[in-house]
Short mmCIF file of C-alpha atoms in Angstrom, two decimals:
data_model
loop_
_atom_site.label_atom_id
_atom_site.label_comp_id
_atom_site.label_asym_id
_atom_site.label_seq_id
_atom_site.Cartn_x
_atom_site.Cartn_y
_atom_site.Cartn_z
CA MET R 81 -156.43 164.68 35.84
CA LYS R 82 -154.71 166.36 38.12
CA LYS R 83 -151.06 165.59 38.92
CA THR R 84 -149.38 165.69 42.13
CA ASN R 85 -146.23 166.48 42.63
CA LYS R 86 -143.65 164.15 44.39
CA TYR R 87 -140.39 164.81 43.10
CA SER R 88 -139.14 167.98 43.02
CA ILE R 89 -138.02 169.09 39.50
CA THR R 90 -134.27 169.33 40.64
CA GLN R 91 -134.83 165.70 40.86
CA MET R 92 -136.08 164.99 37.39
CA GLY R 93 -132.67 163.67 35.83
CA ALA R 94 -131.50 161.82 38.93
CA VAL R 95 -134.08 159.68 39.54
CA ASN R 96 -132.81 156.74 41.83
CA ARG R 97 -132.40 154.07 39.42
CA LYS R 98 -132.00 151.28 42.45
CA LYS R 99 -135.76 152.10 43.00
CA VAL R 100 -136.76 151.56 38.86
CA PHE R 101 -137.58 148.28 38.23
CA VAL R 102 -138.51 146.99 34.27
CA VAL R 103 -140.89 144.30 34.15
CA ILE R 104 -140.62 142.09 31.01
CA PRO R 105 -143.62 139.99 30.10
CA ALA R 106 -141.89 137.05 27.67
CA TYR R 107 -143.36 134.63 25.74
CA LEU R 108 -141.73 132.63 22.95
CA GLU R 109 -139.01 135.37 22.67
CA GLN R 110 -136.15 133.06 22.45
CA PRO R 111 -134.67 134.78 19.57
CA SER R 112 -134.89 138.54 20.85
CA ILE R 113 -134.80 137.95 25.03
CA ARG R 114 -131.19 138.43 25.42
CA GLN R 115 -130.81 141.31 23.21
CA VAL R 116 -133.30 143.19 25.11
CA ILE R 117 -131.66 142.52 28.26
CA ASP R 118 -128.24 143.49 27.18
CA GLU R 119 -129.98 146.59 25.85
CA LEU R 120 -131.51 147.51 28.95
CA HIS R 121 -128.13 146.94 30.80
CA ARG R 122 -126.11 149.06 28.80
CA GLU R 123 -128.60 152.23 29.33
CA GLY R 124 -128.12 151.35 33.05
CA TYR R 125 -131.20 149.57 34.45
CA GLU R 126 -130.21 146.64 36.73
CA ASN R 127 -133.26 145.77 38.10
CA ILE R 128 -135.00 143.99 35.36
CA ILE R 129 -137.50 141.42 36.08
CA VAL R 130 -138.05 138.78 33.29
CA VAL R 131 -141.59 136.78 33.62
CA ASP R 132 -141.23 133.60 31.42
CA ASP R 133 -145.09 132.66 30.47
CA GLY R 134 -145.00 129.59 30.48
CA SER R 135 -142.77 129.37 27.01
CA PRO R 136 -142.52 125.70 25.24
CA ASP R 137 -139.04 127.08 23.44
CA ASN R 138 -135.98 127.97 25.47
CA THR R 139 -136.96 132.00 26.17
CA TYR R 140 -136.24 130.89 29.85
CA ALA R 141 -132.86 129.79 29.29
CA GLU R 142 -131.70 132.55 27.22
CA ALA R 143 -132.89 134.89 29.84
CA HIS R 144 -131.20 133.30 32.26
CA ASN R 145 -128.18 132.96 29.83
CA ALA R 146 -128.41 136.90 29.63
CA GLY R 147 -127.87 136.98 33.48
CA GLY R 148 -128.10 140.23 35.47
CA ILE R 149 -132.03 139.75 36.30
CA TYR R 150 -134.63 138.39 38.68
CA LEU R 151 -136.45 135.78 36.78
CA LEU R 152 -139.51 134.06 36.98
CA GLN R 153 -141.50 131.65 35.20
CA HIS R 154 -145.26 130.46 34.76
CA MET R 155 -145.51 127.08 34.84
CA VAL R 156 -148.32 127.04 32.22
CA ASN R 157 -149.02 129.85 29.87
CA ARG R 158 -151.61 132.72 31.41
CA GLY R 159 -151.39 135.69 29.16
CA LYS R 160 -149.52 138.89 29.03
CA GLY R 161 -151.95 140.36 31.28
CA ALA R 162 -151.02 137.76 34.00
CA ALA R 163 -147.26 137.68 33.61
CA MET R 164 -147.55 141.41 33.49
CA ARG R 165 -149.17 141.33 36.97
CA THR R 166 -146.84 138.86 38.37
CA GLY R 167 -144.06 141.23 37.15
CA PHE R 168 -145.45 143.89 39.30
CA GLU R 169 -146.09 142.09 42.08
CA ALA R 170 -142.48 140.82 42.13
CA ALA R 171 -141.27 144.48 41.78
CA LYS R 172 -143.24 145.52 44.47
CA LYS R 173 -142.29 142.80 47.01
CA LEU R 174 -138.59 144.13 45.63
CA GLY R 175 -139.29 147.83 46.71
CA ALA R 176 -139.94 149.25 43.46
CA GLU R 177 -140.92 152.93 43.25
CA ILE R 178 -141.00 153.07 39.66
CA ALA R 179 -142.03 149.89 36.99
CA VAL R 180 -141.66 149.90 33.45
CA ALA R 181 -143.42 147.56 31.59
CA PHE R 182 -141.23 146.92 28.47
CA ASP R 183 -141.95 144.20 25.50
CA GLY R 184 -139.63 141.12 25.14
CA ASP R 185 -139.61 140.77 21.34
CA GLY R 186 -137.38 143.73 20.73
CA GLN R 187 -140.12 146.24 19.77
CA HIS R 188 -139.34 149.06 22.22
CA ASP R 189 -136.20 151.32 22.41
CA ALA R 190 -134.61 151.06 26.16
CA ARG R 191 -133.49 154.76 25.33
CA ASP R 192 -136.98 155.94 25.31
CA ILE R 193 -137.12 154.92 29.05
CA GLN R 194 -135.65 157.96 30.65
CA ASN R 195 -138.08 160.05 28.96
CA LEU R 196 -141.30 158.46 30.72
CA ILE R 197 -139.42 158.46 33.76
CA LYS R 198 -139.24 162.10 34.16
CA LYS R 199 -142.45 162.74 33.43
CA ILE R 200 -143.10 160.14 36.62
CA ALA R 201 -140.36 162.76 38.41
CA GLU R 202 -142.66 165.35 37.16
CA GLY R 203 -145.63 163.83 39.40
CA TYR R 204 -147.55 161.74 36.75
CA ASP R 205 -148.96 158.55 38.35
CA VAL R 206 -148.94 156.84 35.00
CA VAL R 207 -147.11 157.23 31.82
CA LEU R 208 -147.74 155.41 28.18
CA GLY R 209 -145.65 155.30 25.57
CA THR R 210 -147.20 156.21 21.87
CA ARG R 211 -146.02 155.15 18.54
CA MET R 212 -148.78 156.91 16.73
CA LYS R 213 -147.19 160.37 17.09
CA ASP R 214 -144.62 158.62 14.67
CA SER R 215 -146.11 155.67 12.98
CA ARG R 216 -143.41 155.41 10.08
CA GLY R 217 -143.21 152.08 9.92
CA MET R 218 -145.92 150.55 11.53
CA PRO R 219 -147.77 148.28 9.28
CA PHE R 220 -150.81 149.85 8.33
CA VAL R 221 -153.53 147.02 9.76
CA LYS R 222 -151.32 147.93 12.90
CA GLN R 223 -152.69 151.49 12.76
CA VAL R 224 -156.10 150.66 11.82
CA ALA R 225 -156.67 148.27 14.88
CA ASN R 226 -154.80 150.87 17.35
CA ILE R 227 -157.38 153.66 15.96
CA ILE R 228 -160.19 151.21 16.74
CA GLY R 229 -158.92 150.35 20.13
CA ASN R 230 -158.56 153.93 20.71
CA MET R 231 -162.22 154.45 19.87
CA VAL R 232 -163.36 151.80 22.34
CA THR R 233 -161.55 152.67 25.05
CA TRP R 234 -163.21 156.35 24.72
CA MET R 235 -166.39 154.93 24.46
CA LEU R 236 -166.23 152.17 27.37
CA PHE R 237 -163.92 154.16 29.87
CA GLY R 238 -163.87 157.98 28.88
CA ILE R 239 -159.75 157.84 28.57
CA LEU R 240 -158.87 159.32 25.21
CA VAL R 241 -155.22 158.06 24.35
CA SER R 242 -153.14 158.10 21.22
CA ASP R 243 -152.10 154.60 21.50
CA SER R 244 -154.11 152.15 23.77
CA GLN R 245 -152.58 149.25 22.86
CA SER R 246 -148.71 150.06 23.47
CA GLY R 247 -146.81 148.00 25.53
CA LEU R 248 -144.23 150.70 26.88
CA ARG R 249 -145.71 152.05 29.98
CA VAL R 250 -144.03 153.62 33.25
CA PHE R 251 -146.10 153.31 36.79
CA SER R 252 -145.48 155.05 39.98
CA ARG R 253 -145.66 153.29 42.84
CA LYS R 254 -149.13 154.79 44.06
CA ALA R 255 -150.34 153.53 40.48
CA LEU R 256 -148.81 150.10 41.07
CA ASP R 257 -150.93 149.68 44.14
CA LEU R 258 -153.78 151.04 42.73
CA ILE R 259 -154.18 149.38 39.45
CA ASP R 260 -155.78 146.03 39.92
CA THR R 261 -156.65 144.43 36.57
CA LYS R 262 -158.48 141.45 36.38
CA GLY R 263 -157.64 140.26 32.48
CA ASP R 264 -155.25 137.71 31.74
CA ARG R 265 -154.54 137.99 28.19
CA TYR R 266 -155.02 140.71 25.53
CA THR R 267 -157.67 142.75 27.55
CA TYR R 268 -154.77 144.04 29.81
CA GLU R 269 -153.68 146.88 28.15
CA THR R 270 -156.91 148.34 27.81
CA GLU R 271 -158.09 147.21 31.53
CA VAL R 272 -154.99 149.29 32.42
CA LEU R 273 -156.62 152.45 30.73
CA LYS R 274 -159.91 151.27 32.64
CA GLU R 275 -158.06 151.46 36.01
CA ILE R 276 -156.61 154.72 35.58
CA ALA R 277 -159.79 155.96 34.76
CA ARG R 278 -161.52 154.40 37.75
CA ASN R 279 -158.68 155.37 40.21
CA LYS R 280 -158.57 158.88 38.68
CA LEU R 281 -154.81 158.65 38.31
CA SER R 282 -152.81 161.36 36.67
CA VAL R 283 -151.67 160.14 32.98
CA CYS R 284 -150.05 161.38 30.00
CA GLU R 285 -148.23 159.98 26.74
CA VAL R 286 -144.63 160.56 25.45
CA PRO R 287 -143.76 159.32 21.80
CA ILE R 288 -141.24 156.25 21.54
CA ARG R 289 -139.61 154.72 18.94
CA VAL R 290 -141.07 151.38 17.38
CA ILE R 291 -139.03 148.96 16.07
CA TYR R 292 -140.65 146.04 13.78
CA THR R 293 -138.46 143.33 13.65
CA LYS R 294 -139.13 140.15 11.58
CA HIS R 295 -139.05 138.29 15.07
CA SER R 296 -142.22 140.26 16.51
CA GLN R 297 -143.94 140.24 13.00
CA SER R 298 -143.61 136.75 13.01
CA LYS R 299 -144.96 135.80 16.31
CA ALA R 300 -147.40 133.09 16.38
CA VAL R 301 -149.61 134.93 18.90
CA ARG R 302 -150.36 138.42 17.60
CA GLN R 303 -153.37 140.99 18.13
CA GLY R 304 -154.85 140.10 14.54
CA PHE R 305 -158.34 140.73 14.05
CA VAL R 306 -160.12 137.86 15.33
CA THR R 307 -158.18 138.16 18.99
CA GLY R 308 -159.18 141.90 18.53
CA LEU R 309 -162.76 141.03 18.44
CA LYS R 310 -162.36 138.58 21.06
CA THR R 311 -160.84 141.48 23.38
CA LEU R 312 -163.26 143.64 22.64
CA VAL R 313 -166.20 141.47 23.71
CA ARG R 314 -164.70 140.47 26.79
CA LEU R 315 -164.10 143.94 27.62
CA ILE R 316 -167.42 144.72 27.08
CA ILE R 317 -169.05 141.88 29.40
CA SER R 318 -166.18 143.01 32.22
CA ILE R 319 -167.90 146.41 32.12
CA MET T 270 -206.41 126.71 39.72
CA LEU T 271 -203.86 124.68 38.79
CA ASN T 272 -202.64 127.27 36.09
CA ILE T 273 -202.74 129.80 38.55
CA ILE T 274 -200.28 128.06 41.14
CA LEU T 275 -197.85 127.03 38.38
CA ARG T 276 -197.95 130.73 37.25
CA THR T 277 -197.26 131.76 40.85
CA ILE T 278 -194.58 129.35 41.07
CA ILE T 279 -193.10 130.61 38.07
CA GLY T 280 -193.46 134.05 38.84
CA LEU T 281 -191.68 133.54 42.23
CA ILE T 282 -188.61 131.78 40.73
CA ALA T 283 -188.12 134.51 38.15
CA LEU T 284 -188.44 136.96 40.90
CA SER T 285 -186.06 135.04 43.30
CA PHE T 286 -183.25 134.65 40.88
CA LEU T 287 -183.89 138.61 39.51
CA SER T 288 -183.21 139.78 43.27
CA SER T 289 -180.22 137.40 43.47
CA SER T 290 -178.91 139.16 40.51
CA ILE T 291 -179.41 142.56 41.60
CA SER T 292 -178.06 141.82 44.94
CA ARG T 293 -174.70 140.15 43.81
CA PHE T 294 -174.15 143.51 41.70
CA LEU T 295 -175.05 145.87 44.26
CA ARG T 296 -172.65 144.23 46.74
CA ARG T 297 -170.21 144.06 43.96
CA ALA T 298 -169.58 140.36 44.06
CA HIS T 299 -166.61 139.60 42.18
CA THR T 300 -168.14 138.20 39.21
CA ALA T 301 -171.22 141.05 38.69
CA THR T 302 -171.12 143.03 35.94
CA TRP T 303 -173.20 145.29 34.13
CA PHE T 304 -173.81 143.19 31.42
CA LYS T 305 -174.47 139.80 33.29
CA LEU T 306 -176.80 142.12 35.38
CA MET T 307 -178.65 143.54 32.13
CA ALA T 308 -178.84 139.65 30.65
CA SER T 309 -180.39 138.43 33.70
CA ALA T 310 -182.47 140.72 34.34
CA ILE T 311 -184.10 140.87 30.30
CA ILE T 312 -184.68 137.01 30.65
CA TRP T 313 -186.26 136.94 34.50
CA ILE T 314 -188.59 140.11 33.71
CA SER T 315 -189.74 138.19 30.39
CA VAL T 316 -190.33 135.25 32.80
CA LEU T 317 -192.05 137.13 35.23
CA VAL T 318 -194.27 139.06 32.62
CA LEU T 319 -195.27 135.77 30.93
CA SER T 320 -196.14 134.66 34.33
CA ILE T 321 -198.40 137.41 34.83
CA PHE T 322 -199.61 137.99 31.54
CA PRO T 323 -199.48 134.55 29.58
CA SER T 324 -201.90 135.73 27.13
CA VAL T 325 -198.53 137.73 25.50
CA THR T 326 -197.46 134.59 24.17
CA HIS T 327 -200.53 134.48 21.98
CA GLU T 328 -199.82 137.58 20.55
CA ILE T 329 -196.23 136.90 19.95
CA ASN T 330 -197.53 133.64 17.94
CA ARG T 331 -199.83 135.71 15.93
CA ILE T 332 -197.04 138.10 15.47
CA PHE T 333 -194.58 135.47 14.38
CA GLY T 334 -196.57 132.64 12.95
CA PHE T 335 -195.50 130.03 15.56
CA GLY T 336 -197.36 127.12 16.70
CA GLU T 337 -198.51 127.50 20.11
CA ASN T 338 -196.57 124.27 21.47
CA LEU T 339 -193.50 124.78 19.89
CA ASN T 340 -193.30 128.72 20.99
CA THR T 341 -193.37 127.57 24.64
CA LEU T 342 -190.90 124.67 24.06
CA ILE T 343 -188.50 126.92 22.45
CA PHE T 344 -189.05 129.76 25.05
CA LEU T 345 -188.88 126.97 28.21
CA GLY T 346 -185.72 125.49 26.31
CA PHE T 347 -183.53 129.40 25.67
CA VAL T 348 -184.16 129.88 29.65
CA ILE T 349 -182.75 126.38 30.40
CA VAL T 350 -179.97 126.71 27.77
CA PHE T 351 -179.26 130.39 28.99
CA ILE T 352 -178.85 129.55 33.27
CA ILE T 353 -176.29 126.46 32.08
CA VAL T 354 -174.42 128.90 30.01
CA PHE T 355 -174.36 131.35 32.79
CA LYS T 356 -173.58 129.12 34.94
CA LEU T 357 -170.77 127.71 33.19
CA LEU T 358 -169.40 131.00 32.21
CA SER T 359 -169.17 131.78 35.80
CA ILE T 360 -167.50 128.62 36.86
CA ILE T 361 -164.90 129.16 34.06
CA GLU T 362 -164.08 132.36 35.15
CA ARG T 363 -163.72 131.34 38.47
CA THR T 364 -161.61 128.57 37.55
CA GLU T 365 -159.41 130.75 35.15
CA ARG T 366 -159.15 132.90 38.41
CA THR T 367 -158.02 130.71 40.64
CA VAL T 368 -155.25 129.03 38.17
CA THR T 369 -153.89 132.12 37.39
CA ASP T 370 -153.54 132.81 41.34
CA LEU T 371 -151.31 129.42 41.76
CA VAL T 372 -149.45 130.00 38.65
CA ARG T 373 -148.64 133.41 40.25
CA LYS T 374 -147.52 131.89 43.64
CA ASP T 375 -145.89 129.69 42.55
CA ALA T 376 -143.41 131.71 40.12
CA LEU T 377 -143.02 134.50 42.96
CA ARG T 378 -142.18 131.61 45.47
CA ASN T 379 -139.66 130.25 42.79
CA MET T 380 -138.11 133.46 41.59
CA ILE T 381 -134.35 133.91 41.36
CA LYS T 382 -131.62 136.47 40.83
CA VAL T 383 -129.33 135.60 38.09
CA SER T 384 -125.93 137.49 38.72
CA HIS T 385 -124.18 139.01 35.68
CA GLU T 386 -121.47 136.51 36.57
CA LYS T 387 -123.49 133.37 35.68
CA SER T 388 -124.23 134.19 32.11
CA LYS T 389 -120.41 134.52 31.54
CA ARG T 390 -120.47 130.47 32.19
#
């Protein structure tokens, strides 16, 4: 997919951070959300949007206590896809030129964001973080599930990536305006890839670190085998 | 004579539902997908074929060993249940989407900016 060069190469290291918005969908992230926000602030990201997806715990309060963020709350749980979309709508309203999807469970390393943003500055529309270039530490079951997800994505939508379920992604404004996902829950990650293919957006992958914390592994809602199967059925029905 | 009239009516109903499904798909209606079109086509073309060639059921009965009455009842029941399930799925999908849209509008309207100073309290 051909990329368009919107930014000059000399601007690569100096993308206007004021136009970069980090969107964090948060559900049951009370143990980790404050730390995630603090880490992003330390890396210099001031425009952080947290969308609490109807968490029954104190996710909202913890995010509020962290401060230095835009905070939204879904009155009922609607799923990660819905929360991401709400966050992106907020980012567009606030004038974002680049939006970063970042998980709230502490799995991602904020230092990786800069490497993805550099690719946007080079002209790519979407940059996907991939955990599979160095999957050390990733549970074996997750690796297998990821490979299956990659094959399914390729078969259904013709786009082959090494980590179809990665939550760390960066979008240009053009991509934000064109990507129109319908899935509220776990079909979201794959649906984004479908939209990339449909809109012929330029995309590349950048290796990222993965941090498997006790919290991210113990979360009640995870992409287990049954959920994966449901996701596959929903994807097929939505073609 | 009555037989022919009933079969004609069933055939026309099948054609009507089939063309409606195709039309919705071609118009790219919000909930129209390939899966629904294929499923709908299989059902309504089957009904249409059976209304034109009813003796096909004898062949199916012979192959599967069903009693004639049971076969007919099962088939009719299946079609009715299929219609109801499809309708329910569409309603659920529409409702889910509406709920999400409302929740999103509310969240965006009530978005707040929390300053760094507030976190120090």
